Amino acid sequence: MKYGRELHENVFAPWRLSYMAYDVLKMELKSRQEDHPWTSQDESDFIQLLDNELSKVHDFVNAKLAEIDARITYCERTIQTIQKNPSMSSETNYTIMDEALTEILFDVNDLAKFTRVNFVGFQKILKKHDKWTGLDLKQTYVRQLREKPLDKQRFDVAIVYISALHDLCRTRGQTRTGNAAAGGDQNAFERATSKYWIHPDNITEVKAIIMLHLPVLIFNQEKKFEASDSAISSVYYDNYDFDLYTGRLQRDEGAEAIRFRWYGPVASPNIFIERKTHHAPWLDGASVKDRFRLKEPQVNSFVSRRLTADDIAREMRDKGADGAQIEDAHFIAKGIQQSFEEKHLTPILRVFYNRTAFQLPGDQRLRLSLDTDMTFIREDDMDGRVRRIGNNWRRQDVGIDHPFPNVPDKDILRFPYAILETKLQTHLGQEPPQWLTTLLDSHLVHEVPRFSKYLHGASHFYPDKIPLLPWWLSEMSVDIRKPRSENAGLSRSKSFKPLIDGKYRRAVLEEEERIKKSEAVSGGKSLPTPIGRRNSESTGNSYDPMLRPSSSTSAGFTAVDMHDSRPTLVNTSPPAVYDKRFSSMVDTAFNIKPSSSPNDKSYWRKSASVFARNESKDSNVGGGSELKKMGQAVEIDATKKKKMVKAEPKVFFANERTFISWLQFCALLLTVALNLLNFGDATSRITGGIFIGIAACIAIYALYRFERRAWMINRQIDGRYDDLWGPAVLCVLVVVALIINFYLRFRPGAT
């Protein structure tokens, strides 16, 4: 689809005049080159027109942001008034404010789409200009684009404030209680984790949908939220043989991932030393993520082992820390330092992103996180270039100023999508809510089981040094955008009223209230959900088939062997139930080129590789005759979730009527052919024979189409039921027969 048409289809009607005049700019490029070559005066006029459009769009965005801020402030003051005045604290008033905030949220979503569409439009017109004129305006116009940026998501702060006010409306002015502090215990719960890619066009919409059901989790409630508070940076350690990379990709027993993480600005004083272990032997095979905290000046001493685990425990004991925390920190620090010594670990890769977390404070049953602006930056010195001055534990020339314009291109990879991660408790039989199931089944997300940030970054920078590549690399050359799902996501009615999954906000609230009442009547119990794995760490690469069954992604295979004569898949899935659920494989080849962009189709052109597409074929997982105890989680086949709806008889009758119509035409054509054969001359007999052949072919074709449609209807297969080629071919054959008849009748020498 040409971008001009795509732009028109995505225009929000009330703001139509504020969009960039893409067609006008394109017409200027064409018309000025029809009668003369492109001149400097043409270039100057075009740049002036481009500047005018950029200023128009930028000023509109700023004006709308100011308007949104004013409306949020008004809602905040009104809710505070309602809270302080008991006579005004009614269900109706809070519902009115909830609807007002929903309207603001929809405007934020529309403004984000407006900004994205116009930014892409400027990129397209600059590319078209350079192609048609042979100049390089795209590079020289960067300064203007940076002065009036349209490519940065500047709506996170507004969404956070709207979320806080929405939550007050949900609780009718009561502040939620619960500990939302960062760095808490993240290992105490078993969670089923799934990961999804979000296209930039859908990021704000996904945030808004989640926010309508879960509040944004603010770790530090004592300070005003700032954009930098969402920044997360991690330095991953490995050796030059990439043993940790290979172990995590193959999911070996006891495989480790070690990273040093900090939150917010690079000057943050607290550094979290983290270790993720797959099937930890000290936990009887359970996977775990554990960590402890150090001050930034202590990190280099810890890496060089001048600061030992005993020193850390002694310091915590002097500060009066809990005995269990001291014991855990000592155990973790000792294990990490042992890995540093035995495996010769060194900083390899930094991963940066801005995270928006959604969770009820103090409620660990459901947690969602959305990571945007993901960037991978090299930290190693394998190519002979010193990136860490004085052998420091991290680079000191990189902050959190995404998109990091000062970092050389060969040191950086900007990931094109956002990452949505769902974490659902499994040990209590927690099932995903209906709104989450609708979101994960919609066009807004693209499931990528077992996706790993470190594995992706390392496979991009060091393809020649690693033996295995992750399966999802082939997905990078695919457009993950899908046709819009019906009644899914945020939309507007014909009168521009907000619709959530095709319903008005008031209807959604009534539905949620009805569900709460039904749960209260049933004692608050919910049906258990199956556990994809026996135990999953909170941030591990596990996969829960109940959250969203997938038949098109490689869930059981995560690696491709690149050093074999014929690259083969490395089976990295756990045994037993998981292997049976994903048993069929379809091989697809791809090539790798390490220096290309992941958006480029020539990105992976190194050597042929094979990927698996798995389908769940198991029909009786956990389905034995043995009865389960009350409240115990049972495994249910994910394929049975989708109910088969019986086709109505009129559908079959319509198929039969179509078949009979074709046979009627065949009978008519056959009648004409028999008359020509019985009562005509030699020329008529030839034409009659041709008509008989056409009638026979049409009858056979009509029978095939009838049986094919009946087969598709019986199995409820999504596909085309209309006939694109049959009528056209029939017309061509009849016309050809008539032409042959006229030729034979009137050719020279004919009697």
PDB file of N, CA and C in Angstrom, residues 109 113 196-210 370 417-418 420 435 438-447 480-485 487-491 501 548:
ATOM      1  N   ASN A 109      -4.135   8.546  23.181  1.00  0.00           N
ATOM      2  CA  ASN A 109      -3.898   7.498  22.193  1.00  0.00           C
ATOM      3  C   ASN A 109      -3.985   8.053  20.774  1.00  0.00           C
ATOM      4  N   LYS A 113      -0.914   8.282  17.930  1.00  0.00           N
ATOM      5  CA  LYS A 113      -1.020   7.806  16.550  1.00  0.00           C
ATOM      6  C   LYS A 113      -0.789   8.950  15.564  1.00  0.00           C
ATOM      7  N   TYR A 196       5.641 -10.845  24.128  1.00  0.00           N
ATOM      8  CA  TYR A 196       5.022 -10.426  22.878  1.00  0.00           C
ATOM      9  C   TYR A 196       5.747  -9.191  22.345  1.00  0.00           C
ATOM     10  N   TRP A 197       5.812  -9.098  21.024  1.00  0.00           N
ATOM     11  CA  TRP A 197       6.308  -7.884  20.382  1.00  0.00           C
ATOM     12  C   TRP A 197       5.132  -6.963  20.088  1.00  0.00           C
ATOM     13  N   ILE A 198       5.355  -5.653  20.276  1.00  0.00           N
ATOM     14  CA  ILE A 198       4.338  -4.642  19.985  1.00  0.00           C
ATOM     15  C   ILE A 198       4.909  -3.688  18.944  1.00  0.00           C
ATOM     16  N   HIS A 199       4.207  -3.531  17.841  1.00  0.00           N
ATOM     17  CA  HIS A 199       4.653  -2.588  16.817  1.00  0.00           C
ATOM     18  C   HIS A 199       4.530  -1.162  17.352  1.00  0.00           C
ATOM     19  N   PRO A 200       5.440  -0.250  16.963  1.00  0.00           N
ATOM     20  CA  PRO A 200       5.365   1.141  17.462  1.00  0.00           C
ATOM     21  C   PRO A 200       4.011   1.801  17.222  1.00  0.00           C
ATOM     22  N   ASP A 201       3.295   1.405  16.171  1.00  0.00           N
ATOM     23  CA  ASP A 201       1.981   1.994  15.922  1.00  0.00           C
ATOM     24  C   ASP A 201       0.976   1.673  17.023  1.00  0.00           C
ATOM     25  N   ASN A 202       1.217   0.601  17.784  1.00  0.00           N
ATOM     26  CA  ASN A 202       0.226   0.119  18.751  1.00  0.00           C
ATOM     27  C   ASN A 202       0.646   0.284  20.201  1.00  0.00           C
ATOM     28  N   ILE A 203       1.801   0.881  20.469  1.00  0.00           N
ATOM     29  CA  ILE A 203       2.335   0.920  21.833  1.00  0.00           C
ATOM     30  C   ILE A 203       1.397   1.667  22.774  1.00  0.00           C
ATOM     31  N   THR A 204       1.034   2.897  22.418  1.00  0.00           N
ATOM     32  CA  THR A 204       0.198   3.699  23.315  1.00  0.00           C
ATOM     33  C   THR A 204      -1.174   3.067  23.502  1.00  0.00           C
ATOM     34  N   GLU A 205      -1.719   2.462  22.461  1.00  0.00           N
ATOM     35  CA  GLU A 205      -3.029   1.808  22.588  1.00  0.00           C
ATOM     36  C   GLU A 205      -2.975   0.636  23.546  1.00  0.00           C
ATOM     37  N   VAL A 206      -1.912  -0.165  23.480  1.00  0.00           N
ATOM     38  CA  VAL A 206      -1.771  -1.289  24.412  1.00  0.00           C
ATOM     39  C   VAL A 206      -1.632  -0.777  25.840  1.00  0.00           C
ATOM     40  N   LYS A 207      -0.831   0.275  26.033  1.00  0.00           N
ATOM     41  CA  LYS A 207      -0.700   0.861  27.372  1.00  0.00           C
ATOM     42  C   LYS A 207      -2.051   1.319  27.900  1.00  0.00           C
ATOM     43  N   ALA A 208      -2.823   1.972  27.051  1.00  0.00           N
ATOM     44  CA  ALA A 208      -4.112   2.500  27.487  1.00  0.00           C
ATOM     45  C   ALA A 208      -5.076   1.374  27.853  1.00  0.00           C
ATOM     46  N   ILE A 209      -5.093   0.300  27.063  1.00  0.00           N
ATOM     47  CA  ILE A 209      -5.993  -0.819  27.350  1.00  0.00           C
ATOM     48  C   ILE A 209      -5.648  -1.448  28.695  1.00  0.00           C
ATOM     49  N   ILE A 210      -4.364  -1.689  28.930  1.00  0.00           N
ATOM     50  CA  ILE A 210      -3.951  -2.295  30.201  1.00  0.00           C
ATOM     51  C   ILE A 210      -4.279  -1.366  31.358  1.00  0.00           C
ATOM     52  N   LEU A 370       5.704  -3.380  30.040  1.00  0.00           N
ATOM     53  CA  LEU A 370       5.859  -2.994  28.640  1.00  0.00           C
ATOM     54  C   LEU A 370       7.155  -2.217  28.509  1.00  0.00           C
ATOM     55  N   TYR A 417      10.764  -2.887  18.050  1.00  0.00           N
ATOM     56  CA  TYR A 417       9.472  -3.128  18.686  1.00  0.00           C
ATOM     57  C   TYR A 417       9.557  -2.925  20.194  1.00  0.00           C
ATOM     58  N   ALA A 418       8.390  -2.835  20.820  1.00  0.00           N
ATOM     59  CA  ALA A 418       8.296  -2.868  22.272  1.00  0.00           C
ATOM     60  C   ALA A 418       8.053  -4.315  22.714  1.00  0.00           C
ATOM     61  N   LEU A 420       6.079  -6.708  25.415  1.00  0.00           N
ATOM     62  CA  LEU A 420       5.065  -6.899  26.450  1.00  0.00           C
ATOM     63  C   LEU A 420       5.310  -8.245  27.120  1.00  0.00           C
ATOM     64  N   TRP A 435     -10.306  -9.676  29.765  1.00  0.00           N
ATOM     65  CA  TRP A 435      -9.783  -8.543  28.995  1.00  0.00           C
ATOM     66  C   TRP A 435      -8.364  -8.810  28.516  1.00  0.00           C
ATOM     67  N   THR A 438      -8.529 -11.229  25.574  1.00  0.00           N
ATOM     68  CA  THR A 438      -8.938 -10.492  24.368  1.00  0.00           C
ATOM     69  C   THR A 438      -7.767  -9.712  23.789  1.00  0.00           C
ATOM     70  N   LEU A 439      -6.975  -9.076  24.652  1.00  0.00           N
ATOM     71  CA  LEU A 439      -5.821  -8.305  24.189  1.00  0.00           C
ATOM     72  C   LEU A 439      -4.788  -9.200  23.513  1.00  0.00           C
ATOM     73  N   LEU A 440      -4.478 -10.338  24.127  1.00  0.00           N
ATOM     74  CA  LEU A 440      -3.435 -11.215  23.599  1.00  0.00           C
ATOM     75  C   LEU A 440      -3.873 -11.930  22.322  1.00  0.00           C
ATOM     76  N   ASP A 441      -5.179 -12.023  22.097  1.00  0.00           N
ATOM     77  CA  ASP A 441      -5.687 -12.635  20.867  1.00  0.00           C
ATOM     78  C   ASP A 441      -5.932 -11.608  19.769  1.00  0.00           C
ATOM     79  N   SER A 442      -5.672 -10.337  20.036  1.00  0.00           N
ATOM     80  CA  SER A 442      -6.008  -9.276  19.090  1.00  0.00           C
ATOM     81  C   SER A 442      -4.859  -9.019  18.124  1.00  0.00           C
ATOM     82  N   HIS A 443      -5.075  -8.042  17.247  1.00  0.00           N
ATOM     83  CA  HIS A 443      -4.080  -7.651  16.251  1.00  0.00           C
ATOM     84  C   HIS A 443      -2.958  -6.816  16.838  1.00  0.00           C
ATOM     85  N   LEU A 444      -3.063  -6.436  18.109  1.00  0.00           N
ATOM     86  CA  LEU A 444      -2.121  -5.482  18.702  1.00  0.00           C
ATOM     87  C   LEU A 444      -0.806  -6.118  19.136  1.00  0.00           C
ATOM     88  N   VAL A 445      -0.770  -7.437  19.297  1.00  0.00           N
ATOM     89  CA  VAL A 445       0.421  -8.095  19.825  1.00  0.00           C
ATOM     90  C   VAL A 445       0.857  -9.217  18.891  1.00  0.00           C
ATOM     91  N   HIS A 446       2.135  -9.573  19.011  1.00  0.00           N
ATOM     92  CA  HIS A 446       2.718 -10.673  18.215  1.00  0.00           C
ATOM     93  C   HIS A 446       3.525 -11.537  19.167  1.00  0.00           C
ATOM     94  N   GLU A 447       3.073 -12.746  19.386  1.00  0.00           N
ATOM     95  CA  GLU A 447       3.698 -13.601  20.396  1.00  0.00           C
ATOM     96  C   GLU A 447       5.066 -14.110  19.943  1.00  0.00           C
ATOM     97  N   ILE A 480       4.966  -7.476  11.474  1.00  0.00           N
ATOM     98  CA  ILE A 480       4.133  -8.093  12.510  1.00  0.00           C
ATOM     99  C   ILE A 480       2.776  -7.416  12.650  1.00  0.00           C
ATOM    100  N   ARG A 481       2.535  -6.349  11.893  1.00  0.00           N
ATOM    101  CA  ARG A 481       1.213  -5.722  11.943  1.00  0.00           C
ATOM    102  C   ARG A 481       0.181  -6.643  11.302  1.00  0.00           C
ATOM    103  N   LYS A 482      -1.019  -6.672  11.883  1.00  0.00           N
ATOM    104  CA  LYS A 482      -2.082  -7.558  11.414  1.00  0.00           C
ATOM    105  C   LYS A 482      -3.338  -6.740  11.137  1.00  0.00           C
ATOM    106  N   PRO A 483      -4.249  -7.278  10.335  1.00  0.00           N
ATOM    107  CA  PRO A 483      -5.527  -6.580  10.138  1.00  0.00           C
ATOM    108  C   PRO A 483      -6.244  -6.368  11.463  1.00  0.00           C
ATOM    109  N   ARG A 484      -6.889  -5.241  11.596  1.00  0.00           N
ATOM    110  CA  ARG A 484      -7.520  -4.891  12.860  1.00  0.00           C
ATOM    111  C   ARG A 484      -8.603  -5.901  13.223  1.00  0.00           C
ATOM    112  N   SER A 485      -8.551  -6.401  14.455  1.00  0.00           N
ATOM    113  CA  SER A 485      -9.550  -7.347  14.934  1.00  0.00           C
ATOM    114  C   SER A 485     -10.857  -6.620  15.213  1.00  0.00           C
ATOM    115  N   ASN A 487     -13.980  -5.477  17.143  1.00  0.00           N
ATOM    116  CA  ASN A 487     -14.322  -5.262  18.554  1.00  0.00           C
ATOM    117  C   ASN A 487     -13.146  -5.584  19.473  1.00  0.00           C
ATOM    118  N   ALA A 488     -11.958  -5.158  19.090  1.00  0.00           N
ATOM    119  CA  ALA A 488     -10.774  -5.341  19.928  1.00  0.00           C
ATOM    120  C   ALA A 488      -9.982  -4.039  19.926  1.00  0.00           C
ATOM    121  N   GLY A 489      -9.543  -3.627  21.103  1.00  0.00           N
ATOM    122  CA  GLY A 489      -8.747  -2.410  21.206  1.00  0.00           C
ATOM    123  C   GLY A 489      -9.610  -1.177  21.409  1.00  0.00           C
ATOM    124  N   LEU A 490      -8.966  -0.022  21.250  1.00  0.00           N
ATOM    125  CA  LEU A 490      -9.636   1.258  21.420  1.00  0.00           C
ATOM    126  C   LEU A 490     -10.116   1.769  20.064  1.00  0.00           C
ATOM    127  N   SER A 491     -11.336   2.227  20.030  1.00  0.00           N
ATOM    128  CA  SER A 491     -11.901   2.782  18.800  1.00  0.00           C
ATOM    129  C   SER A 491     -12.911   3.847  19.183  1.00  0.00           C
ATOM    130  N   ASP A 501     -13.072  -2.277  23.205  1.00  0.00           N
ATOM    131  CA  ASP A 501     -13.466  -3.584  22.669  1.00  0.00           C
ATOM    132  C   ASP A 501     -14.895  -3.526  22.119  1.00  0.00           C
ATOM    133  N   ARG A 548      -2.143 -18.011  25.816  1.00  0.00           N
ATOM    134  CA  ARG A 548      -2.460 -17.803  24.397  1.00  0.00           C
ATOM    135  C   ARG A 548      -1.877 -18.935  23.578  1.00  0.00           C
TER     136      ARG A 548
END
